[in-house]
Amino acid sequence: MARVVMDRELKEGRLIIRENRFVAKVDLKGQEVKAYVPNPGRMEELMIPGTKVFVAHYPKAQRKTDYSLLLVEYNDMLISIDSHLTNKLVENALLEGTLSQFRGYEEIRAEYTYGNSRLDFYLRGKDKKCLIEVKSATLVEEGVAKFPDAPTKRGRRHLDELIKAYQEGYRVAVIFIIQRNDAYKFIPHQRIDLKFAEKLKEATENGVEVYAYNCTVTTREVSIDQEVEVDV
């Protein structure tokens, strides 16, 4: 299946503290550094002080930190927390044709503006067009992946846009990429965001297709592993 290769070697460290949604302090063999956290989710079960993490070094970049925190070790398993990586994974899969549900489209365009939202992908084929929104999931409890781990008005808005697009003749879908390999099933996280769960169910009743895939994660690459059951 499709994969994304890390663009540089990762450095092992220990999480000191997550200062805010997007910045964490990390201990790199006695050196304290600040790292960008590329995921706005709470990730409370992962971002625990003392946890082993892996960061990438981006010196002299036009950014506030020289590092990005990309992987977390949890129960002897690596989890990717980079929410930007999921779009790259899906784009590679679409280009390679490894997502069987989305073969046969001649044009693949990323970041497509529709209505009041920018959706992740627009696909066009002979007499058919498709819109896809991609979501990143990192929370898994007893083999069940759950999204979101924080309330998401944006996620509900995207689903509303997809419902509208279906009514206008588009094929529409949401793909949840679970950035770890211990999930066999996906469900919306009702306890965290009941409105999103209700909206996802409404979406499936109004033409929106929902798929979920887990991933194999190493310090060198993240790859889509297999499709998992979806229960909305």
Tab-separated table of C-alpha atoms in Angstrom, residues 1-226:
chain	number	residue	atom	x	y	z
A	1	MET	CA	0.000	0.000	0.000
A	2	ALA	CA	0.934	3.641	-0.235
A	3	ARG	CA	3.580	5.084	2.051
A	4	VAL	CA	5.254	8.322	3.052
A	5	VAL	CA	8.984	8.174	3.742
A	6	MET	CA	10.453	10.450	6.401
A	7	ASP	CA	12.455	13.225	4.764
A	8	ARG	CA	15.212	13.028	7.412
A	9	GLU	CA	16.483	10.843	10.235
A	10	LEU	CA	14.465	11.102	13.431
A	11	LYS	CA	16.011	11.768	16.822
A	12	GLU	CA	14.817	9.930	19.936
A	13	GLY	CA	13.868	11.961	23.007
A	14	ARG	CA	11.574	12.150	25.995
A	15	LEU	CA	8.573	14.428	26.270
A	16	ILE	CA	8.985	16.999	29.026
A	17	ILE	CA	5.656	18.782	28.624
A	18	ARG	CA	3.203	19.866	25.977
A	19	GLU	CA	3.121	23.624	26.477
A	20	ASN	CA	0.125	24.217	24.219
A	21	ARG	CA	-1.627	22.612	21.274
A	22	PHE	CA	1.281	23.180	18.904
A	23	VAL	CA	4.451	23.333	21.037
A	24	ALA	CA	6.110	20.712	23.248
A	25	LYS	CA	9.332	20.626	25.219
A	26	VAL	CA	11.483	17.560	24.524
A	27	ASP	CA	14.618	16.235	26.213
A	28	LEU	CA	17.154	15.151	23.590
A	29	LYS	CA	19.851	13.381	25.606
A	30	GLY	CA	20.031	16.188	28.145
A	31	GLN	CA	19.331	19.028	25.718
A	32	GLU	CA	15.942	20.705	26.140
A	33	VAL	CA	14.393	21.733	22.806
A	34	LYS	CA	11.034	23.018	21.678
A	35	ALA	CA	9.205	21.035	19.010
A	36	TYR	CA	6.232	21.781	16.817
A	37	VAL	CA	3.302	19.423	17.429
A	38	PRO	CA	1.594	18.946	14.025
A	39	ASN	CA	-1.722	17.870	15.488
A	40	PRO	CA	-4.334	20.036	17.278
A	41	GLY	CA	-5.984	17.039	18.964
A	42	ARG	CA	-5.803	16.510	22.710
A	43	MET	CA	-3.912	13.177	22.496
A	44	GLU	CA	-4.071	13.001	26.307
A	45	GLU	CA	-3.161	9.312	26.402
A	46	LEU	CA	-0.046	9.935	24.283
A	47	MET	CA	1.353	13.293	25.421
A	48	ILE	CA	2.430	12.183	28.887
A	49	PRO	CA	5.664	13.574	30.385
A	50	GLY	CA	8.458	11.030	30.143
A	51	THR	CA	7.015	9.324	27.060
A	52	LYS	CA	9.506	8.327	24.369
A	53	VAL	CA	9.067	10.493	21.272
A	54	PHE	CA	10.810	11.021	17.951
A	55	VAL	CA	11.502	14.408	16.429
A	56	ALA	CA	12.788	15.694	13.098
A	57	HIS	CA	15.296	18.544	12.955
A	58	TYR	CA	14.534	21.444	10.625
A	59	PRO	CA	17.309	23.986	11.266
A	60	LYS	CA	17.058	27.504	9.868
A	61	ALA	CA	13.491	26.916	8.717
A	62	GLN	CA	11.078	29.854	8.690
A	63	ARG	CA	9.327	28.694	11.821
A	64	LYS	CA	9.311	29.194	15.583
A	65	THR	CA	10.856	25.830	16.455
A	66	ASP	CA	13.779	23.867	14.989
A	67	TYR	CA	12.090	20.505	15.571
A	68	SER	CA	8.833	18.706	14.795
A	69	LEU	CA	7.465	15.973	17.055
A	70	LEU	CA	6.307	13.268	14.645
A	71	LEU	CA	6.118	9.932	16.482
A	72	VAL	CA	5.151	8.801	19.974
A	73	GLU	CA	5.872	5.391	21.471
A	74	TYR	CA	2.855	3.930	23.280
A	75	ASN	CA	2.729	0.393	24.701
A	76	ASP	CA	5.857	-0.521	22.707
A	77	MET	CA	4.190	0.664	19.479
A	78	LEU	CA	4.978	3.684	17.335
A	79	ILE	CA	2.151	6.106	16.575
A	80	SER	CA	2.377	8.878	14.004
A	81	ILE	CA	0.808	12.119	15.239
A	82	ASP	CA	1.459	14.225	12.126
A	83	SER	CA	-2.031	15.155	10.935
A	84	HIS	CA	-0.560	16.604	7.708
A	85	LEU	CA	0.910	13.248	6.726
A	86	THR	CA	-2.483	11.611	6.180
A	87	ASN	CA	-3.205	13.712	3.087
A	88	LYS	CA	0.149	12.724	1.596
A	89	LEU	CA	-0.646	9.075	2.264
A	90	VAL	CA	-4.049	9.279	0.592
A	91	GLU	CA	-2.687	11.271	-2.350
A	92	ASN	CA	0.004	8.641	-2.940
A	93	ALA	CA	-2.595	5.881	-2.678
A	94	LEU	CA	-4.862	7.627	-5.182
A	95	LEU	CA	-1.985	8.150	-7.620
A	96	GLU	CA	-0.853	4.526	-7.241
A	97	GLY	CA	-4.395	3.187	-7.493
A	98	THR	CA	-4.022	1.191	-4.272
A	99	LEU	CA	-7.370	2.346	-2.880
A	100	SER	CA	-9.633	0.088	-4.914
A	101	GLN	CA	-12.732	2.159	-4.165
A	102	PHE	CA	-11.265	5.162	-5.984
A	103	ARG	CA	-9.745	3.747	-9.143
A	104	GLY	CA	-10.686	4.960	-12.599
A	105	TYR	CA	-10.380	8.728	-12.132
A	106	GLU	CA	-8.254	10.641	-14.636
A	107	GLU	CA	-7.707	13.815	-12.601
A	108	ILE	CA	-6.669	14.092	-8.957
A	109	ARG	CA	-6.607	17.561	-7.462
A	110	ALA	CA	-5.704	18.392	-3.850
A	111	GLU	CA	-7.225	21.154	-1.709
A	112	TYR	CA	-10.376	21.727	-3.731
A	113	THR	CA	-12.622	24.620	-2.758
A	114	TYR	CA	-16.263	23.679	-2.537
A	115	GLY	CA	-18.897	25.887	-0.910
A	116	ASN	CA	-17.438	27.416	2.245
A	117	SER	CA	-14.801	24.725	2.739
A	118	ARG	CA	-11.571	23.526	1.239
A	119	LEU	CA	-11.905	19.777	0.870
A	120	ASP	CA	-8.885	17.541	0.566
A	121	PHE	CA	-9.368	15.960	-2.864
A	122	TYR	CA	-11.343	16.349	-6.059
A	123	LEU	CA	-11.354	13.432	-8.486
A	124	ARG	CA	-12.700	13.552	-12.015
A	125	GLY	CA	-13.269	10.766	-14.488
A	126	LYS	CA	-15.445	10.168	-17.510
A	127	ASP	CA	-18.932	11.355	-16.546
A	128	LYS	CA	-18.067	11.207	-12.814
A	129	LYS	CA	-16.649	13.463	-10.147
A	130	CYS	CA	-15.809	12.815	-6.505
A	131	LEU	CA	-14.952	14.827	-3.399
A	132	ILE	CA	-12.937	13.304	-0.541
A	133	GLU	CA	-12.220	14.628	2.940
A	134	VAL	CA	-9.404	12.981	4.945
A	135	LYS	CA	-9.261	12.843	8.744
A	136	SER	CA	-6.393	11.733	10.989
A	137	ALA	CA	-7.117	9.478	13.977
A	138	THR	CA	-4.627	8.584	16.714
A	139	LEU	CA	-6.904	7.405	19.531
A	140	VAL	CA	-7.482	3.635	19.801
A	141	GLU	CA	-9.122	1.931	22.774
A	142	GLU	CA	-9.210	-1.885	22.904
A	143	GLY	CA	-8.705	-2.099	19.156
A	144	VAL	CA	-11.369	0.489	18.312
A	145	ALA	CA	-10.234	3.732	16.686
A	146	LYS	CA	-12.187	6.831	17.655
A	147	PHE	CA	-12.457	10.282	16.102
A	148	PRO	CA	-12.371	13.052	17.154
A	149	ASP	CA	-10.452	13.359	20.422
A	150	ALA	CA	-11.567	17.006	20.734
A	151	PRO	CA	-14.802	18.704	19.565
A	152	THR	CA	-14.610	19.665	15.890
A	153	LYS	CA	-16.990	22.212	14.365
A	154	ARG	CA	-14.804	22.140	11.256
A	155	GLY	CA	-15.378	18.402	10.883
A	156	ARG	CA	-19.143	18.861	11.028
A	157	ARG	CA	-18.964	21.650	8.463
A	158	HIS	CA	-17.057	19.399	6.084
A	159	LEU	CA	-19.730	16.721	6.402
A	160	ASP	CA	-22.448	19.280	5.649
A	161	GLU	CA	-20.547	20.311	2.525
A	162	LEU	CA	-20.253	16.692	1.405
A	163	ILE	CA	-23.985	16.105	1.895
A	164	LYS	CA	-24.686	19.173	-0.226
A	165	ALA	CA	-22.241	18.007	-2.896
A	166	TYR	CA	-23.912	14.593	-3.060
A	167	GLN	CA	-27.234	16.307	-3.657
A	168	GLU	CA	-25.595	18.165	-6.544
A	169	GLY	CA	-24.409	14.972	-8.218
A	170	TYR	CA	-20.946	14.375	-6.753
A	171	ARG	CA	-19.750	11.120	-5.331
A	172	VAL	CA	-18.530	11.986	-1.816
A	173	ALA	CA	-16.457	10.223	0.832
A	174	VAL	CA	-14.631	10.602	4.136
A	175	ILE	CA	-11.450	8.606	4.744
A	176	PHE	CA	-10.194	8.175	8.305
A	177	ILE	CA	-6.497	7.339	8.450
A	178	ILE	CA	-5.637	5.662	11.772
A	179	GLN	CA	-1.939	6.369	12.280
A	180	ARG	CA	-1.176	3.150	14.161
A	181	ASN	CA	-1.613	-0.570	13.470
A	182	ASP	CA	-3.660	-1.868	16.416
A	183	ALA	CA	-7.146	-0.884	15.232
A	184	TYR	CA	-9.595	-3.350	13.690
A	185	LYS	CA	-12.626	-1.068	13.790
A	186	PHE	CA	-13.520	2.638	13.598
A	187	ILE	CA	-16.348	4.526	15.330
A	188	PRO	CA	-17.117	8.220	15.912
A	189	HIS	CA	-16.204	9.320	19.436
A	190	GLN	CA	-19.635	10.120	20.862
A	191	ARG	CA	-18.399	10.985	24.363
A	192	ILE	CA	-16.087	13.696	23.041
A	193	ASP	CA	-18.279	15.120	20.268
A	194	LEU	CA	-21.808	13.751	20.074
A	195	LYS	CA	-22.746	16.338	17.439
A	196	PHE	CA	-20.013	15.069	15.123
A	197	ALA	CA	-21.129	11.462	15.670
A	198	GLU	CA	-24.711	12.396	14.851
A	199	LYS	CA	-23.583	14.355	11.798
A	200	LEU	CA	-21.498	11.422	10.528
A	201	LYS	CA	-24.503	9.109	10.812
A	202	GLU	CA	-26.643	11.680	9.008
A	203	ALA	CA	-23.988	11.918	6.311
A	204	THR	CA	-23.970	8.161	5.698
A	205	GLU	CA	-27.750	8.308	5.322
A	206	ASN	CA	-27.332	11.026	2.717
A	207	GLY	CA	-24.834	9.561	0.317
A	208	VAL	CA	-21.494	10.055	2.080
A	209	GLU	CA	-19.236	6.990	1.939
A	210	VAL	CA	-17.030	6.377	4.988
A	211	TYR	CA	-13.797	4.374	4.958
A	212	ALA	CA	-11.066	3.785	7.547
A	213	TYR	CA	-7.552	2.382	7.230
A	214	ASN	CA	-4.906	1.620	9.822
A	215	CYS	CA	-1.181	2.175	9.278
A	216	THR	CA	2.183	0.586	9.838
A	217	VAL	CA	4.522	3.101	11.480
A	218	THR	CA	8.318	2.995	11.697
A	219	THR	CA	10.951	5.670	12.224
A	220	ARG	CA	11.586	5.589	8.476
A	221	GLU	CA	8.092	5.593	6.985
A	222	VAL	CA	4.343	5.449	7.533
A	223	SER	CA	2.305	3.229	5.227
A	224	ILE	CA	-1.359	2.381	4.845
A	225	ASP	CA	-1.853	-1.172	6.069
A	226	GLN	CA	-5.421	-2.383	5.716
